Every structure is written in structure tokens, then in C-alpha cells.
Tab-separated table of C-alpha atoms in Angstrom:
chain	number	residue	atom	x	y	z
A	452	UNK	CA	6.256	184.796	110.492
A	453	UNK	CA	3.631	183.907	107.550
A	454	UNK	CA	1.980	181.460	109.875
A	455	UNK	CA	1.566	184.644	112.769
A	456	UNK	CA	0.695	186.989	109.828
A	457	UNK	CA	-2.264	184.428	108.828
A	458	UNK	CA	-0.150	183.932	105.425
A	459	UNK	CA	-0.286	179.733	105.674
A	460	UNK	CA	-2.247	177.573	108.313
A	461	UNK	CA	-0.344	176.241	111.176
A	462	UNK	CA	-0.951	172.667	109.323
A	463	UNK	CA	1.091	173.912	106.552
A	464	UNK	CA	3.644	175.656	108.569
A	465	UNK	CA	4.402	172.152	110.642
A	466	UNK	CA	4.154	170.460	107.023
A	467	UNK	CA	6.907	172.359	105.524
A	468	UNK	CA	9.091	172.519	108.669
A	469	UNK	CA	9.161	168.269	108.762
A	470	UNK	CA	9.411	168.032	104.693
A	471	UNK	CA	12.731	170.461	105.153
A	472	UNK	CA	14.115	168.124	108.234
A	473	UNK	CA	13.256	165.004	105.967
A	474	UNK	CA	15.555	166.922	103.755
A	475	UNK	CA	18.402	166.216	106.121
A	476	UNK	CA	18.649	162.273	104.762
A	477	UNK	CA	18.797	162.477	101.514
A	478	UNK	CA	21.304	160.156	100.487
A	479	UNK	CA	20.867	157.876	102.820
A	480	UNK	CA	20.572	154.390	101.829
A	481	UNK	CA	17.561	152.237	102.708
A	482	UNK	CA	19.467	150.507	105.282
A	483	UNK	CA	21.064	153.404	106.971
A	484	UNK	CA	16.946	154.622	106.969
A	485	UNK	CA	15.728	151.422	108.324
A	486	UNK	CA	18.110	152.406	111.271
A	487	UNK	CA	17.090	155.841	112.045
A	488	UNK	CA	13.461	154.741	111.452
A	489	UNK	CA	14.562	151.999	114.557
A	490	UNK	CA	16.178	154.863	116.732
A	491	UNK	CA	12.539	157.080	116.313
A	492	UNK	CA	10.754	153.693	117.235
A	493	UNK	CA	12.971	152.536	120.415
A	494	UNK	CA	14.123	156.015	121.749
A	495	UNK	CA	10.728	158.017	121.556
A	496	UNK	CA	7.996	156.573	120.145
A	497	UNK	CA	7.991	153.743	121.570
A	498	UNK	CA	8.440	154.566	125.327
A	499	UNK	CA	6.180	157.810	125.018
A	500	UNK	CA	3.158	155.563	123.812
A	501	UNK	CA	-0.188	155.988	124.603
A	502	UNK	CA	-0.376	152.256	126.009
A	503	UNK	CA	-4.389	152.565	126.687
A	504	UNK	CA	-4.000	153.384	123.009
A	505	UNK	CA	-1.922	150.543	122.060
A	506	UNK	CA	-4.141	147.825	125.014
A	507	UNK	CA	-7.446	149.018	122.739
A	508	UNK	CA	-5.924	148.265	119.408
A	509	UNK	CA	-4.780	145.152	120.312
A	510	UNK	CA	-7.771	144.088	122.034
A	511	UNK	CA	-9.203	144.757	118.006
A	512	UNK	CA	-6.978	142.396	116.994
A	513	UNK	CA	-8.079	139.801	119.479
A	514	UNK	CA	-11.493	139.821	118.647
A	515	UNK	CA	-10.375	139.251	114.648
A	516	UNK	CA	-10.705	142.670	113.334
A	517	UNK	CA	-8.458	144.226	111.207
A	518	UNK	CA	-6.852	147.262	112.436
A	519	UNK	CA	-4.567	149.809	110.114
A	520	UNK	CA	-2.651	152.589	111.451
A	521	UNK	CA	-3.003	155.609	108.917
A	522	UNK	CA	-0.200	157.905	109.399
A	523	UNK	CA	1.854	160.723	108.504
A	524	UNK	CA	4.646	158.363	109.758
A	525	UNK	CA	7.231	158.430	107.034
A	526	UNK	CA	7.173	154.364	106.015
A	527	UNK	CA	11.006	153.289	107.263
A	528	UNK	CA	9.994	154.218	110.833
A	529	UNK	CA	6.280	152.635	110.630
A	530	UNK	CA	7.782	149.436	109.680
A	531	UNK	CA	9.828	150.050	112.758
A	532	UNK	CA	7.218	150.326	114.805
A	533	UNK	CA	4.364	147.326	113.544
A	534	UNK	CA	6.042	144.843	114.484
A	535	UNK	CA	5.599	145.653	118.084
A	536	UNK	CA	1.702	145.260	117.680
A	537	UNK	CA	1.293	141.962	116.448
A	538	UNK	CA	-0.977	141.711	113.532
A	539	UNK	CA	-1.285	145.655	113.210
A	540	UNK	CA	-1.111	146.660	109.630
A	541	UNK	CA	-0.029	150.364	108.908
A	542	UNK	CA	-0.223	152.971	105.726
A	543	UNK	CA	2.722	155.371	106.155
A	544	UNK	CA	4.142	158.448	103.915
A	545	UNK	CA	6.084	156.543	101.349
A	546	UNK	CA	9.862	158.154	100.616
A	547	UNK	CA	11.329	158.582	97.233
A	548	UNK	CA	14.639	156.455	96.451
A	549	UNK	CA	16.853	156.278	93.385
A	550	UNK	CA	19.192	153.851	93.184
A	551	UNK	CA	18.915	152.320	96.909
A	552	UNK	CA	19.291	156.266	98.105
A	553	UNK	CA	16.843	158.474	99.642
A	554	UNK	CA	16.424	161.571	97.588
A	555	UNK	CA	15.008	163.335	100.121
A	556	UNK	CA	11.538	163.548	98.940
A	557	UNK	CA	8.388	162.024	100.133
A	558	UNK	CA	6.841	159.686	97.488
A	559	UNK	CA	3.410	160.313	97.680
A	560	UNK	CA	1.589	163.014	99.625
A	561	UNK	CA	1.947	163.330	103.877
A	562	UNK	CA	-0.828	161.128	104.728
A	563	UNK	CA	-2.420	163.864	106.917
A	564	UNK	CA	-6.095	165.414	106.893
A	565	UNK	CA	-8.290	164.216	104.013
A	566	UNK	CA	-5.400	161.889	102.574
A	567	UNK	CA	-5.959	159.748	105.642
A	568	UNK	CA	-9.437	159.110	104.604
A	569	UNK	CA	-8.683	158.683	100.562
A	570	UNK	CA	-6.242	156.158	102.092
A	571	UNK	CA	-9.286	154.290	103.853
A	572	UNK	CA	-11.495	154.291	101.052
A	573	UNK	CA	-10.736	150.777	100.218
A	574	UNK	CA	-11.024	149.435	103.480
A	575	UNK	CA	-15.045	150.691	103.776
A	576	UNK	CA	-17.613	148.578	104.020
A	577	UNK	CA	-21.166	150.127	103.504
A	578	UNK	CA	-19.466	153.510	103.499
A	579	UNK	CA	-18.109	153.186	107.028
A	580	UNK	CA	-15.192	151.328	108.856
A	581	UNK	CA	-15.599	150.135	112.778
A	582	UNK	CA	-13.665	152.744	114.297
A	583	UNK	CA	-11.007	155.365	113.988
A	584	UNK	CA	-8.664	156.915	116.394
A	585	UNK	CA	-7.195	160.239	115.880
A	586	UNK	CA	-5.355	163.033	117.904
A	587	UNK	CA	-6.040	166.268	116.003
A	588	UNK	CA	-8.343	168.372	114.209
A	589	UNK	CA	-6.723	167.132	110.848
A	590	UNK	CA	-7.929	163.577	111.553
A	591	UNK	CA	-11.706	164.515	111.466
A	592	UNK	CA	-12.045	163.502	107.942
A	593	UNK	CA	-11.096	160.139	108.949
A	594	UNK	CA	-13.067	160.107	111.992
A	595	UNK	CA	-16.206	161.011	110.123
A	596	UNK	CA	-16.222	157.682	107.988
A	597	UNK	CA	-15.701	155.735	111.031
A	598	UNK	CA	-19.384	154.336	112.836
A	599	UNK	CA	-17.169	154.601	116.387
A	600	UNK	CA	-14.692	157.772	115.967
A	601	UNK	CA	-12.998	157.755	119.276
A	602	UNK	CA	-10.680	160.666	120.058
A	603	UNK	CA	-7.279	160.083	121.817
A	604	UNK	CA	-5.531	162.759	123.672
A	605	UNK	CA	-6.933	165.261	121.486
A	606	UNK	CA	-6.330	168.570	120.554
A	607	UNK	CA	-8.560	171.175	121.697
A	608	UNK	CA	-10.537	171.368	118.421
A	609	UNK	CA	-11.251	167.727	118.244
A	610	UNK	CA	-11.757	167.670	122.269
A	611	UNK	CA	-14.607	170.431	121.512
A	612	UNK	CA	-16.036	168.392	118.470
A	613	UNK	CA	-15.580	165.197	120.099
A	614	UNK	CA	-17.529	166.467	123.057
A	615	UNK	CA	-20.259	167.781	121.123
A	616	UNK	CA	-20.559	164.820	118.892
A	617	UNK	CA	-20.988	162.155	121.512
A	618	UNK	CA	-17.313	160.718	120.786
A	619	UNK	CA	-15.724	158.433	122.797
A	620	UNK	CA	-12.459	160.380	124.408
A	621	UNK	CA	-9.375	158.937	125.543
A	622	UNK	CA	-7.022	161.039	127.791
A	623	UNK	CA	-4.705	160.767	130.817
A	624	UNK	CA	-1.094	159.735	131.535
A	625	UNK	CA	0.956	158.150	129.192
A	626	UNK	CA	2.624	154.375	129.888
């Protein structure tokens, strides 16, 4: 209701609604999160991939760049998921634990919108990094520091500003 009544963004609105599911764990132990970060990885992320997404990444790799994922990803399911993409380093939302027990609070802010590009700041060289990949609107600060932004399977904002920019765009079936 404050999202339709133009109360918070639809950015926040999503924000708050996965903060209160993170909720859900508290308590959990890092082991028991290592787990359900594994069951995110193997039951959906991994089979819904984007695998022209996944091909272009690791063709980085290949030629000896360094690629880092920058995600909203809470950290026990990105570690999860690297592995699969050899060499692939990632940046994830950090959790808070006491005591070997998630408290059910993130650690640091989501790494979404302009926190993905604070987090790249010490990867630029010259001001710019090689390339960046993103999905949404929300990933445009990222995309701007980036001398190749390419947009994959993007939302109609970024589809409109990708189009207008020049952007590379990826987009068709999944797998």
C-alpha cells in the first residue's frame, strides 16, 4: 500500500520485504547457512542461469582478466555459487553473526544501486573498469564507471537507457 500510494519506491518496498524474510534465519548457525545458501545455489540459481551470461564471464577469465560479481547476494549463498565459475571472485551482502549465530541482520548495507559502485571503487583503474553487467535500473551507477556497460536481460528502464546509450544488450532464453 505505501509503495501504490507513492509513499516508498518500489526499490525500497522489495528491500524491506527480503530484509524481513532474511529475518526468518536468525539463529541459524553458519553451517546450517552455508546449507541453505547451497539449496538457493543448486535448486534455483543455478539451473535458472543466464548461461550466455555465465559463457561471457568465463571467457573474461580466459583471456586473464579479473572478473567480480557485485551483488545483493547475501554472502553464504555467493560463496555457494563461485565456485561453479572457476576463478570468479564475488562481493556479496555480508550477514551479522554473534557467537557462530545469525542474528538476522545484514552486516553492512544491501549491495544494491550506488553501493555496487562504492564497492568497485577499488578495483578502477583510470576511473573506469573493463566492463559491467547489470539487470536493472539500480545497476546504472555501476554501469556508468564501466568503459563496456553491457546490459543483460534488462529491465525496461535499463533496456530504454541501454538502447539509447549504445550498450551492448544481452537477452533471450535462459540455459
Amino acid at each position: 500500500a505505501l509503495h501504490k500510494l507513492g509513499i516508498i519506491s518500489r526499490q525500497s518496498l522489495q528491500e524491506n520485504w527480503i530484509l524481513d524474510q532474511l529475518r526468518l534465519f536468525a539463529g541459524y548457525t553458519t553451517e546450517q547457512m552455508a546449507q541453505m545458501g547451497s539449496y538457493v545455489v543448486e535448486q534455483c540459481l543455478w539451473p535458472g542461469r543466464r548461461q550466455v551470461v555465465v559463457d561471457e564471464l568465463l571467457a573474461h577469465r580466459q583471456e586473464g582478466r579479473r572478473v567480480i560479481i557485485i551483488t545483493g547476494q547475501f554472502e553464504p549463498i555467493l560463496e555457494q555459487l563461485l565456485p561453479k565459475m572457476d576463478g570468479v571472485e564475488g562481493i556479496g551482502t555480508p550477514l551479522r553473526f554473534e557467537g557462530g549465530l545469525f542474528t538476522g541482520e545484514i552486516a553492512a548495507p544491501l549491495n544494491v544501486g550506488q553501493r555496487k559502485a562504492e564497492q568497485l571503487q577499488p578495483f578502477l583503474r583510470d576511473g573506469r573498469i573493463a566492463a559491467a553487467y547489470g539487470d536493472t535500473a539500480a545497476d546504472l551507477p555501476m554501469m556508468l564507471l564501466s568503459q563496456s556497460p553491457v546490459a543483460v536481460y534488462p529491465d525496461q528502464q535499463l533496456q530504454r537507457r541501454a538502447e539509447l546509450e549504445g550498450w551492448r544488450i544481452l537477452a533471450g532464453d535462459p540455459l
